[in-house]
Each structure stands twice: as C-alpha cells, then as structure tokens.
mmCIF file of N, CA and C in Angstrom:
data_model
loop_
_atom_site.group_PDB
_atom_site.id
_atom_site.type_symbol
_atom_site.label_atom_id
_atom_site.label_comp_id
_atom_site.label_asym_id
_atom_site.label_seq_id
_atom_site.Cartn_x
_atom_site.Cartn_y
_atom_site.Cartn_z
ATOM 1 N N UNK A 1 19.743 74.347 -0.658
ATOM 2 C CA UNK A 1 21.067 73.816 -0.950
ATOM 3 C C UNK A 1 21.086 72.300 -0.847
ATOM 4 N N UNK A 2 20.461 71.781 0.187
ATOM 5 C CA UNK A 2 20.434 70.339 0.377
ATOM 6 C C UNK A 2 19.711 69.655 -0.785
ATOM 7 N N UNK A 3 18.616 70.237 -1.253
ATOM 8 C CA UNK A 3 17.867 69.672 -2.370
ATOM 9 C C UNK A 3 18.722 69.639 -3.625
ATOM 10 N N UNK A 4 19.477 70.702 -3.876
ATOM 11 C CA UNK A 4 20.351 70.752 -5.037
ATOM 12 C C UNK A 4 21.411 69.670 -4.959
ATOM 13 N N UNK A 5 22.025 69.490 -3.781
ATOM 14 C CA UNK A 5 23.035 68.443 -3.601
ATOM 15 C C UNK A 5 22.435 67.068 -3.841
ATOM 16 N N UNK A 6 21.217 66.869 -3.330
ATOM 17 C CA UNK A 6 20.550 65.585 -3.520
ATOM 18 C C UNK A 6 20.285 65.349 -5.005
ATOM 19 N N UNK A 7 19.808 66.367 -5.702
ATOM 20 C CA UNK A 7 19.520 66.249 -7.121
ATOM 21 C C UNK A 7 20.793 65.932 -7.901
ATOM 22 N N UNK A 8 21.871 66.640 -7.594
ATOM 23 C CA UNK A 8 23.154 66.403 -8.264
ATOM 24 C C UNK A 8 23.630 64.987 -7.955
ATOM 25 N N UNK A 9 23.517 64.597 -6.706
ATOM 26 C CA UNK A 9 23.929 63.260 -6.291
ATOM 27 C C UNK A 9 23.160 62.191 -7.067
ATOM 28 N N UNK A 10 21.849 62.353 -7.163
ATOM 29 C CA UNK A 10 21.026 61.398 -7.900
ATOM 30 C C UNK A 10 21.361 61.413 -9.390
ATOM 31 N N UNK A 11 21.597 62.593 -9.941
ATOM 32 C CA UNK A 11 21.910 62.700 -11.365
ATOM 33 C C UNK A 11 23.234 62.027 -11.705
ATOM 34 N N UNK A 12 24.180 62.111 -10.795
ATOM 35 C CA UNK A 12 25.508 61.558 -11.046
ATOM 36 C C UNK A 12 25.587 60.100 -10.623
ATOM 37 N N UNK A 13 25.176 59.810 -9.399
ATOM 38 C CA UNK A 13 25.399 58.480 -8.839
ATOM 39 C C UNK A 13 24.359 57.445 -9.253
ATOM 40 N N UNK A 14 23.120 57.839 -9.371
ATOM 41 C CA UNK A 14 22.073 56.887 -9.709
ATOM 42 C C UNK A 14 22.305 56.221 -11.074
ATOM 43 N N UNK A 15 22.632 56.972 -12.114
ATOM 44 C CA UNK A 15 22.904 56.306 -13.398
ATOM 45 C C UNK A 15 24.093 55.334 -13.328
ATOM 46 N N UNK A 16 25.122 55.703 -12.572
ATOM 47 C CA UNK A 16 26.272 54.804 -12.413
ATOM 48 C C UNK A 16 25.881 53.545 -11.648
ATOM 49 N N UNK A 17 25.069 53.731 -10.614
ATOM 50 C CA UNK A 17 24.582 52.606 -9.823
ATOM 51 C C UNK A 17 23.747 51.674 -10.703
ATOM 52 N N UNK A 18 22.852 52.241 -11.482
ATOM 53 C CA UNK A 18 21.993 51.448 -12.371
ATOM 54 C C UNK A 18 22.849 50.670 -13.368
ATOM 55 N N UNK A 19 23.807 51.352 -13.940
ATOM 56 C CA UNK A 19 24.688 50.707 -14.923
ATOM 57 C C UNK A 19 25.423 49.520 -14.309
ATOM 58 N N UNK A 20 25.919 49.702 -13.103
ATOM 59 C CA UNK A 20 26.676 48.636 -12.439
ATOM 60 C C UNK A 20 25.768 47.481 -12.027
ATOM 61 N N UNK A 21 24.666 47.791 -11.388
ATOM 62 C CA UNK A 21 23.769 46.761 -10.872
ATOM 63 C C UNK A 21 23.099 45.978 -11.998
ATOM 64 N N UNK A 22 22.778 46.631 -13.078
ATOM 65 C CA UNK A 22 22.034 45.982 -14.154
ATOM 66 C C UNK A 22 22.925 45.517 -15.305
ATOM 67 N N UNK A 23 24.188 45.312 -15.021
ATOM 68 C CA UNK A 23 25.114 44.772 -16.020
ATOM 69 C C UNK A 23 25.124 43.244 -15.868
ATOM 70 N N UNK A 24 24.326 42.580 -16.693
ATOM 71 C CA UNK A 24 24.209 41.124 -16.609
ATOM 72 C C UNK A 24 25.563 40.442 -16.794
ATOM 73 N N UNK A 25 26.404 41.010 -17.637
ATOM 74 C CA UNK A 25 27.712 40.416 -17.881
ATOM 75 C C UNK A 25 28.559 40.385 -16.604
ATOM 76 N N UNK A 26 28.433 41.412 -15.776
ATOM 77 C CA UNK A 26 29.175 41.429 -14.505
ATOM 78 C C UNK A 26 28.697 40.317 -13.580
ATOM 79 N N UNK A 27 27.387 40.105 -13.543
ATOM 80 C CA UNK A 27 26.843 39.020 -12.721
ATOM 81 C C UNK A 27 27.347 37.672 -13.235
ATOM 82 N N UNK A 28 27.430 37.519 -14.556
ATOM 83 C CA UNK A 28 27.928 36.269 -15.146
ATOM 84 C C UNK A 28 29.398 36.071 -14.806
ATOM 85 N N UNK A 29 30.192 37.116 -14.938
ATOM 86 C CA UNK A 29 31.621 37.019 -14.606
ATOM 87 C C UNK A 29 31.789 36.663 -13.134
ATOM 88 N N UNK A 30 31.026 37.301 -12.260
ATOM 89 C CA UNK A 30 31.100 36.970 -10.834
ATOM 90 C C UNK A 30 30.753 35.502 -10.610
ATOM 91 N N UNK A 31 29.729 35.027 -11.291
ATOM 92 C CA UNK A 31 29.325 33.628 -11.170
ATOM 93 C C UNK A 31 30.453 32.698 -11.610
ATOM 94 N N UNK A 32 31.060 33.000 -12.726
ATOM 95 C CA UNK A 32 32.158 32.176 -13.234
ATOM 96 C C UNK A 32 33.340 32.163 -12.264
ATOM 97 N N UNK A 33 33.648 33.311 -11.692
ATOM 98 C CA UNK A 33 34.751 33.383 -10.728
ATOM 99 C C UNK A 33 34.440 32.575 -9.461
ATOM 100 N N UNK A 34 33.188 32.648 -9.025
ATOM 101 C CA UNK A 34 32.780 31.862 -7.855
ATOM 102 C C UNK A 34 32.866 30.364 -8.147
ATOM 103 N N UNK A 35 32.433 29.937 -9.339
ATOM 104 C CA UNK A 35 32.545 28.529 -9.725
ATOM 105 C C UNK A 35 34.014 28.099 -9.757
ATOM 106 N N UNK A 36 34.870 28.937 -10.334
ATOM 107 C CA UNK A 36 36.302 28.616 -10.394
ATOM 108 C C UNK A 36 36.893 28.476 -8.998
ATOM 109 N N UNK A 37 36.544 29.402 -8.135
ATOM 110 C CA UNK A 37 37.062 29.369 -6.767
ATOM 111 C C UNK A 37 36.562 28.124 -6.040
ATOM 112 N N UNK A 38 35.293 27.802 -6.199
ATOM 113 C CA UNK A 38 34.731 26.606 -5.566
ATOM 114 C C UNK A 38 35.448 25.354 -6.058
ATOM 115 N N UNK A 39 35.784 25.316 -7.339
ATOM 116 C CA UNK A 39 36.434 24.124 -7.895
ATOM 117 C C UNK A 39 37.808 23.871 -7.267
ATOM 118 N N UNK A 40 38.411 24.920 -6.694
ATOM 119 C CA UNK A 40 39.695 24.748 -6.006
ATOM 120 C C UNK A 40 39.580 23.807 -4.806
ATOM 121 N N UNK A 41 38.375 23.655 -4.278
ATOM 122 C CA UNK A 41 38.149 22.798 -3.115
ATOM 123 C C UNK A 41 37.797 21.361 -3.496
ATOM 124 N N UNK A 42 37.572 21.095 -4.775
ATOM 125 C CA UNK A 42 37.069 19.786 -5.173
ATOM 126 C C UNK A 42 38.032 18.648 -4.876
ATOM 127 N N UNK A 43 39.338 18.853 -5.065
ATOM 128 C CA UNK A 43 40.281 17.774 -4.758
ATOM 129 C C UNK A 43 40.270 17.434 -3.273
ATOM 130 N N UNK A 44 40.226 18.460 -2.417
ATOM 131 C CA UNK A 44 40.144 18.207 -0.981
ATOM 132 C C UNK A 44 38.872 17.447 -0.641
ATOM 133 N N UNK A 45 37.777 17.830 -1.281
ATOM 134 C CA UNK A 45 36.511 17.156 -1.015
ATOM 135 C C UNK A 45 36.545 15.706 -1.470
ATOM 136 N N UNK A 46 37.176 15.434 -2.608
ATOM 137 C CA UNK A 46 37.281 14.048 -3.086
ATOM 138 C C UNK A 46 38.059 13.198 -2.088
ATOM 139 N N UNK A 47 39.113 13.756 -1.537
ATOM 140 C CA UNK A 47 39.899 13.029 -0.535
ATOM 141 C C UNK A 47 39.056 12.817 0.719
ATOM 142 N N UNK A 48 38.409 13.878 1.174
ATOM 143 C CA UNK A 48 37.659 13.808 2.421
ATOM 144 C C UNK A 48 36.380 12.982 2.299
ATOM 145 N N UNK A 49 35.723 12.999 1.127
ATOM 146 C CA UNK A 49 34.496 12.231 0.926
ATOM 147 C C UNK A 49 34.788 10.808 0.460
ATOM 148 N N UNK A 50 36.018 10.571 0.030
ATOM 149 C CA UNK A 50 36.363 9.284 -0.573
ATOM 150 C C UNK A 50 36.425 8.147 0.437
ATOM 151 N N UNK A 51 36.856 6.984 -0.058
ATOM 152 C CA UNK A 51 36.961 5.819 0.834
ATOM 153 C C UNK A 51 37.931 6.095 1.975
ATOM 154 N N UNK A 52 37.800 5.364 3.075
ATOM 155 C CA UNK A 52 38.675 5.588 4.237
ATOM 156 C C UNK A 52 40.163 5.558 3.903
ATOM 157 N N UNK A 53 40.544 4.802 2.867
ATOM 158 C CA UNK A 53 41.964 4.746 2.487
ATOM 159 C C UNK A 53 42.487 6.124 2.110
ATOM 160 N N UNK A 54 41.616 6.967 1.570
ATOM 161 C CA UNK A 54 42.037 8.307 1.161
ATOM 162 C C UNK A 54 42.406 9.187 2.353
ATOM 163 N N UNK A 55 41.880 8.876 3.525
ATOM 164 C CA UNK A 55 42.193 9.696 4.688
ATOM 165 C C UNK A 55 43.679 9.637 5.025
ATOM 166 N N UNK A 56 44.324 8.540 4.662
ATOM 167 C CA UNK A 56 45.753 8.436 4.953
ATOM 168 C C UNK A 56 46.567 9.400 4.092
ATOM 169 N N UNK A 57 46.014 9.824 2.951
ATOM 170 C CA UNK A 57 46.748 10.765 2.094
ATOM 171 C C UNK A 57 46.470 12.211 2.463
ATOM 172 N N UNK A 58 45.542 12.406 3.405
ATOM 173 C CA UNK A 58 45.170 13.764 3.807
ATOM 174 C C UNK A 58 46.243 14.366 4.698
ATOM 175 N N UNK A 59 46.667 15.541 4.346
ATOM 176 C CA UNK A 59 47.670 16.275 5.109
ATOM 177 C C UNK A 59 47.012 16.863 6.361
ATOM 178 N N UNK A 60 47.688 16.805 7.486
ATOM 179 C CA UNK A 60 47.107 17.341 8.731
ATOM 180 C C UNK A 60 46.862 18.841 8.662
ATOM 181 N N UNK A 61 47.484 19.521 7.710
ATOM 182 C CA UNK A 61 47.282 20.960 7.559
ATOM 183 C C UNK A 61 46.037 21.290 6.735
ATOM 184 N N UNK A 62 45.410 20.247 6.159
ATOM 185 C CA UNK A 62 44.191 20.484 5.394
ATOM 186 C C UNK A 62 43.040 20.767 6.356
ATOM 187 N N UNK A 63 42.122 21.626 5.940
ATOM 188 C CA UNK A 63 40.964 21.915 6.796
ATOM 189 C C UNK A 63 40.046 20.703 6.910
ATOM 190 N N UNK A 64 39.175 20.727 7.879
ATOM 191 C CA UNK A 64 38.251 19.624 8.099
ATOM 192 C C UNK A 64 37.204 19.553 6.988
ATOM 193 N N UNK A 65 36.566 18.385 6.876
ATOM 194 C CA UNK A 65 35.546 18.177 5.857
ATOM 195 C C UNK A 65 34.418 19.195 5.987
ATOM 196 N N UNK A 66 33.927 19.410 7.194
ATOM 197 C CA UNK A 66 32.792 20.321 7.356
ATOM 198 C C UNK A 66 33.162 21.744 6.941
ATOM 199 N N UNK A 67 34.398 22.148 7.197
ATOM 200 C CA UNK A 67 34.836 23.491 6.819
ATOM 201 C C UNK A 67 34.922 23.611 5.295
ATOM 202 N N UNK A 68 35.585 22.662 4.662
ATOM 203 C CA UNK A 68 35.752 22.696 3.204
ATOM 204 C C UNK A 68 34.392 22.579 2.521
ATOM 205 N N UNK A 69 33.573 21.663 3.004
ATOM 206 C CA UNK A 69 32.255 21.457 2.417
ATOM 207 C C UNK A 69 31.402 22.720 2.543
ATOM 208 N N UNK A 70 31.455 23.371 3.692
ATOM 209 C CA UNK A 70 30.676 24.593 3.901
ATOM 210 C C UNK A 70 31.078 25.701 2.948
ATOM 211 N N UNK A 71 32.379 25.898 2.787
ATOM 212 C CA UNK A 71 32.869 26.932 1.870
ATOM 213 C C UNK A 71 32.500 26.584 0.426
ATOM 214 N N UNK A 72 32.687 25.326 0.065
ATOM 215 C CA UNK A 72 32.362 24.874 -1.292
ATOM 216 C C UNK A 72 30.894 25.156 -1.616
ATOM 217 N N UNK A 73 29.992 24.729 -0.731
ATOM 218 C CA UNK A 73 28.566 24.930 -0.969
ATOM 219 C C UNK A 73 28.192 26.404 -0.973
ATOM 220 N N UNK A 74 28.821 27.196 -0.111
ATOM 221 C CA UNK A 74 28.529 28.629 -0.086
ATOM 222 C C UNK A 74 28.922 29.278 -1.425
ATOM 223 N N UNK A 75 30.112 28.963 -1.904
ATOM 224 C CA UNK A 75 30.569 29.533 -3.172
ATOM 225 C C UNK A 75 29.693 29.076 -4.337
ATOM 226 N N UNK A 76 29.308 27.797 -4.326
ATOM 227 C CA UNK A 76 28.447 27.287 -5.388
ATOM 228 C C UNK A 76 27.073 27.964 -5.347
ATOM 229 N N UNK A 77 26.551 28.178 -4.144
ATOM 230 C CA UNK A 77 25.235 28.822 -4.050
ATOM 231 C C UNK A 77 25.291 30.261 -4.549
ATOM 232 N N UNK A 78 26.361 30.974 -4.210
ATOM 233 C CA UNK A 78 26.491 32.351 -4.711
ATOM 234 C C UNK A 78 26.688 32.364 -6.230
ATOM 235 N N UNK A 79 27.379 31.359 -6.762
ATOM 236 C CA UNK A 79 27.561 31.284 -8.215
ATOM 237 C C UNK A 79 26.222 31.082 -8.913
ATOM 238 N N UNK A 80 25.414 30.178 -8.379
ATOM 239 C CA UNK A 80 24.080 29.936 -8.954
ATOM 240 C C UNK A 80 23.228 31.195 -8.826
ATOM 241 N N UNK A 81 23.280 31.815 -7.665
ATOM 242 C CA UNK A 81 22.515 33.049 -7.420
ATOM 243 C C UNK A 81 22.893 34.134 -8.431
ATOM 244 N N UNK A 82 24.176 34.337 -8.639
ATOM 245 C CA UNK A 82 24.628 35.366 -9.580
ATOM 246 C C UNK A 82 24.188 35.060 -11.008
ATOM 247 N N UNK A 83 24.231 33.789 -11.385
ATOM 248 C CA UNK A 83 23.803 33.414 -12.730
ATOM 249 C C UNK A 83 22.293 33.652 -12.892
ATOM 250 N N UNK A 84 21.521 33.295 -11.871
ATOM 251 C CA UNK A 84 20.069 33.542 -11.917
ATOM 252 C C UNK A 84 19.788 35.035 -12.050
ATOM 253 N N UNK A 85 20.498 35.846 -11.300
ATOM 254 C CA UNK A 85 20.261 37.284 -11.337
ATOM 255 C C UNK A 85 20.664 37.875 -12.689
ATOM 256 N N UNK A 86 21.671 37.312 -13.328
ATOM 257 C CA UNK A 86 22.039 37.764 -14.675
ATOM 258 C C UNK A 86 20.892 37.516 -15.648
ATOM 259 N N UNK A 87 20.257 36.357 -15.534
ATOM 260 C CA UNK A 87 19.132 36.028 -16.418
ATOM 261 C C UNK A 87 17.941 36.933 -16.112
ATOM 262 N N UNK A 88 17.673 37.150 -14.831
ATOM 263 C CA UNK A 88 16.572 38.049 -14.432
ATOM 264 C C UNK A 88 16.788 39.433 -15.018
ATOM 265 N N UNK A 89 18.014 39.915 -14.955
ATOM 266 C CA UNK A 89 18.338 41.241 -15.519
ATOM 267 C C UNK A 89 18.139 41.241 -17.028
ATOM 268 N N UNK A 90 18.620 40.200 -17.692
ATOM 269 C CA UNK A 90 18.455 40.121 -19.155
ATOM 270 C C UNK A 90 16.975 40.146 -19.535
ATOM 271 N N UNK A 91 16.142 39.484 -18.738
ATOM 272 C CA UNK A 91 14.710 39.379 -19.053
ATOM 273 C C UNK A 91 13.922 40.634 -18.675
ATOM 274 N N UNK A 92 14.399 41.400 -17.690
ATOM 275 C CA UNK A 92 13.593 42.490 -17.113
ATOM 276 C C UNK A 92 14.367 43.792 -16.925
ATOM 277 N N UNK A 93 15.332 44.052 -17.753
ATOM 278 C CA UNK A 93 16.226 45.187 -17.505
ATOM 279 C C UNK A 93 15.493 46.529 -17.383
ATOM 280 N N UNK A 94 14.606 46.833 -18.306
ATOM 281 C CA UNK A 94 13.950 48.150 -18.244
ATOM 282 C C UNK A 94 13.027 48.254 -17.031
ATOM 283 N N UNK A 95 12.331 47.179 -16.689
ATOM 284 C CA UNK A 95 11.468 47.179 -15.506
ATOM 285 C C UNK A 95 12.307 47.395 -14.238
ATOM 286 N N UNK A 96 13.437 46.709 -14.159
ATOM 287 C CA UNK A 96 14.320 46.858 -12.997
ATOM 288 C C UNK A 96 14.903 48.268 -12.924
ATOM 289 N N UNK A 97 15.269 48.813 -14.072
ATOM 290 C CA UNK A 97 15.799 50.182 -14.109
ATOM 291 C C UNK A 97 14.759 51.179 -13.599
ATOM 292 N N UNK A 98 13.522 51.037 -14.052
ATOM 293 C CA UNK A 98 12.448 51.918 -13.584
ATOM 294 C C UNK A 98 12.227 51.767 -12.074
ATOM 295 N N UNK A 99 12.328 50.550 -11.590
ATOM 296 C CA UNK A 99 12.156 50.305 -10.154
ATOM 297 C C UNK A 99 13.265 50.981 -9.340
ATOM 298 N N UNK A 100 14.484 50.926 -9.836
ATOM 299 C CA UNK A 100 15.605 51.589 -9.148
ATOM 300 C C UNK A 100 15.412 53.100 -9.160
ATOM 301 N N UNK A 101 15.025 53.648 -10.284
ATOM 302 C CA UNK A 101 14.807 55.090 -10.387
ATOM 303 C C UNK A 101 13.705 55.531 -9.427
ATOM 304 N N UNK A 102 12.636 54.753 -9.366
ATOM 305 C CA UNK A 102 11.509 55.096 -8.504
ATOM 306 C C UNK A 102 11.857 54.980 -7.019
ATOM 307 N N UNK A 103 12.480 53.875 -6.626
ATOM 308 C CA UNK A 103 12.708 53.589 -5.201
ATOM 309 C C UNK A 103 14.102 53.951 -4.693
ATOM 310 N N UNK A 104 15.007 54.255 -5.614
ATOM 311 C CA UNK A 104 16.388 54.625 -5.262
ATOM 312 C C UNK A 104 17.108 53.529 -4.473
ATOM 313 N N UNK A 105 16.787 52.270 -4.783
ATOM 314 C CA UNK A 105 17.453 51.157 -4.110
ATOM 315 C C UNK A 105 17.377 49.907 -4.989
ATOM 316 N N UNK A 106 18.115 48.903 -4.583
ATOM 317 C CA UNK A 106 18.162 47.636 -5.297
ATOM 318 C C UNK A 106 16.785 46.979 -5.277
ATOM 319 N N UNK A 107 16.293 46.542 -6.428
ATOM 320 C CA UNK A 107 14.985 45.886 -6.465
ATOM 321 C C UNK A 107 14.979 44.596 -5.636
ATOM 322 N N UNK A 108 13.835 44.304 -5.038
ATOM 323 C CA UNK A 108 13.710 43.115 -4.202
ATOM 324 C C UNK A 108 14.063 41.836 -4.949
ATOM 325 N N UNK A 109 13.768 41.783 -6.234
ATOM 326 C CA UNK A 109 14.070 40.573 -7.007
ATOM 327 C C UNK A 109 15.568 40.312 -7.116
ATOM 328 N N UNK A 110 16.389 41.336 -6.870
ATOM 329 C CA UNK A 110 17.846 41.158 -6.886
ATOM 330 C C UNK A 110 18.441 41.127 -5.478
ATOM 331 N N UNK A 111 17.619 41.373 -4.472
ATOM 332 C CA UNK A 111 18.106 41.368 -3.090
ATOM 333 C C UNK A 111 18.172 39.968 -2.490
ATOM 334 N N UNK A 112 17.342 39.089 -2.959
ATOM 335 C CA UNK A 112 17.177 37.793 -2.323
ATOM 336 C C UNK A 112 18.372 36.865 -2.538
ATOM 337 N N UNK A 113 18.568 35.986 -1.566
ATOM 338 C CA UNK A 113 19.549 34.911 -1.690
ATOM 339 C C UNK A 113 18.834 33.562 -1.748
ATOM 340 N N UNK A 114 17.507 33.598 -1.812
ATOM 341 C CA UNK A 114 16.693 32.389 -1.806
ATOM 342 C C UNK A 114 16.738 31.757 -3.195
ATOM 343 N N UNK A 115 17.528 30.693 -3.332
ATOM 344 C CA UNK A 115 17.720 30.069 -4.639
ATOM 345 C C UNK A 115 16.438 29.459 -5.191
ATOM 346 N N UNK A 116 15.623 28.881 -4.321
ATOM 347 C CA UNK A 116 14.368 28.287 -4.786
ATOM 348 C C UNK A 116 13.475 29.375 -5.373
ATOM 349 N N UNK A 117 13.386 30.499 -4.677
ATOM 350 C CA UNK A 117 12.590 31.622 -5.169
ATOM 351 C C UNK A 117 13.131 32.128 -6.504
ATOM 352 N N UNK A 118 14.443 32.270 -6.602
ATOM 353 C CA UNK A 118 15.043 32.760 -7.845
ATOM 354 C C UNK A 118 14.775 31.807 -9.006
ATOM 355 N N UNK A 119 15.010 30.516 -8.780
ATOM 356 C CA UNK A 119 14.900 29.536 -9.862
ATOM 357 C C UNK A 119 13.445 29.278 -10.245
ATOM 358 N N UNK A 120 12.614 28.979 -9.252
ATOM 359 C CA UNK A 120 11.227 28.608 -9.549
ATOM 360 C C UNK A 120 10.334 29.801 -9.833
ATOM 361 N N UNK A 121 10.362 30.795 -8.949
ATOM 362 C CA UNK A 121 9.415 31.908 -9.052
ATOM 363 C C UNK A 121 9.870 32.989 -10.027
ATOM 364 N N UNK A 122 11.096 33.421 -9.893
ATOM 365 C CA UNK A 122 11.568 34.529 -10.745
ATOM 366 C C UNK A 122 11.882 34.080 -12.169
ATOM 367 N N UNK A 123 12.454 32.864 -12.307
ATOM 368 C CA UNK A 123 12.828 32.391 -13.639
ATOM 369 C C UNK A 123 11.831 31.392 -14.215
ATOM 370 N N UNK A 124 10.948 30.869 -13.377
ATOM 371 C CA UNK A 124 9.927 29.938 -13.852
ATOM 372 C C UNK A 124 10.470 28.600 -14.307
ATOM 373 N N UNK A 125 11.574 28.173 -13.714
ATOM 374 C CA UNK A 125 12.180 26.895 -14.096
ATOM 375 C C UNK A 125 11.561 25.782 -13.252
ATOM 376 N N UNK A 126 11.129 24.734 -13.928
ATOM 377 C CA UNK A 126 10.575 23.565 -13.250
ATOM 378 C C UNK A 126 11.734 22.726 -12.708
ATOM 379 N N UNK A 127 11.722 22.445 -11.423
ATOM 380 C CA UNK A 127 12.782 21.634 -10.841
ATOM 381 C C UNK A 127 12.170 20.462 -10.079
ATOM 382 N N UNK A 128 12.950 19.399 -9.969
ATOM 383 C CA UNK A 128 12.499 18.207 -9.255
ATOM 384 C C UNK A 128 12.577 18.443 -7.750
ATOM 385 N N UNK A 129 11.994 17.535 -7.001
ATOM 386 C CA UNK A 129 12.042 17.614 -5.537
ATOM 387 C C UNK A 129 13.490 17.534 -5.052
ATOM 388 N N UNK A 130 14.297 16.684 -5.688
ATOM 389 C CA UNK A 130 15.712 16.558 -5.307
ATOM 390 C C UNK A 130 16.474 17.857 -5.578
ATOM 391 N N UNK A 131 16.200 18.468 -6.729
ATOM 392 C CA UNK A 131 16.861 19.730 -7.062
ATOM 393 C C UNK A 131 16.432 20.829 -6.097
ATOM 394 N N UNK A 132 15.156 20.837 -5.746
ATOM 395 C CA UNK A 132 14.666 21.825 -4.797
ATOM 396 C C UNK A 132 15.326 21.647 -3.426
ATOM 397 N N UNK A 133 15.477 20.385 -3.015
ATOM 398 C CA UNK A 133 16.140 20.121 -1.731
ATOM 399 C C UNK A 133 17.597 20.582 -1.761
ATOM 400 N N UNK A 134 18.281 20.328 -2.884
ATOM 401 C CA UNK A 134 19.670 20.777 -3.009
ATOM 402 C C UNK A 134 19.749 22.310 -2.921
ATOM 403 N N UNK A 135 18.867 22.999 -3.642
ATOM 404 C CA UNK A 135 18.867 24.462 -3.583
ATOM 405 C C UNK A 135 18.572 24.949 -2.173
ATOM 406 N N UNK A 136 17.679 24.271 -1.476
ATOM 407 C CA UNK A 136 17.374 24.651 -0.109
ATOM 408 C C UNK A 136 18.614 24.476 0.788
ATOM 409 N N UNK A 137 19.344 23.393 0.595
ATOM 410 C CA UNK A 137 20.548 23.159 1.398
ATOM 411 C C UNK A 137 21.628 24.191 1.083
ATOM 412 N N UNK A 138 21.743 24.550 -0.184
ATOM 413 C CA UNK A 138 22.739 25.552 -0.564
ATOM 414 C C UNK A 138 22.393 26.892 0.051
#
C-alpha cells in the first residue's frame, strides 16, 4: 500500500513540481518583482548616501542606512540569482528535468545562492575583479 501511495504521489506531484521549478518565465517574473521592490528603497538610499545636507531632509521615521542598504542589496542579489537561474533553465531544461526525476529533489545548480558560481561557472560569463567583488558582497 505504501509503495502504491508513493507511486501515485510521484506520478501526480513530481510532474507539477518539475513544471513549476523549471518554468524560466516564473524565475524571470520573480527577478523583475525583486528589482521593482528593491527600487522602492533607492530614494531613501540617495538621501542617506548623499551629501550631509541631505540628512536634514531625512525623516526620523526612516530606517537607518545600514538597514535600508542591507535590504536593498539582499533584494538585488536575489533578483540577479533568479535571472541567472532562468538562463540556466533555458540552457539545460531537459538535463535538469532528468536530474529531478532521478533524484526527486531540486538540482544543485538551482540550489545555490552563490552569485559568483552562478555567473562565472554555471553561465560562463567573464566578469571583472570589481564585478566579482560586488557579487561576493551581494
């Protein structure tokens, strides 16, 4: 009985999981939403990063620079990550699908949050030392 339930579960849920995980368009939409959300912080960052005169226009109810900056960078890093994963899926969809079917879990190439690994190793994009440092900070 347990084997039958497992088989039914895999037959029903695994294809849905594969469809959802390997939908590059969903990763792109998520990336775009993350970029949009991050951009909501840009005005606060301009005030906080700007000349000292700008501090006088800062409302005391605004969050601190380190808080806003941290959220901004986190959202931007997830946006870049999602866009990279969309490209990885577009380039390797059938290989990734076979890996999911075989291992019944998310492929390692989609598990990582390491932007340098995604950009340089998985996508083969040549980046400068400055770009690599930025990705490392993100």
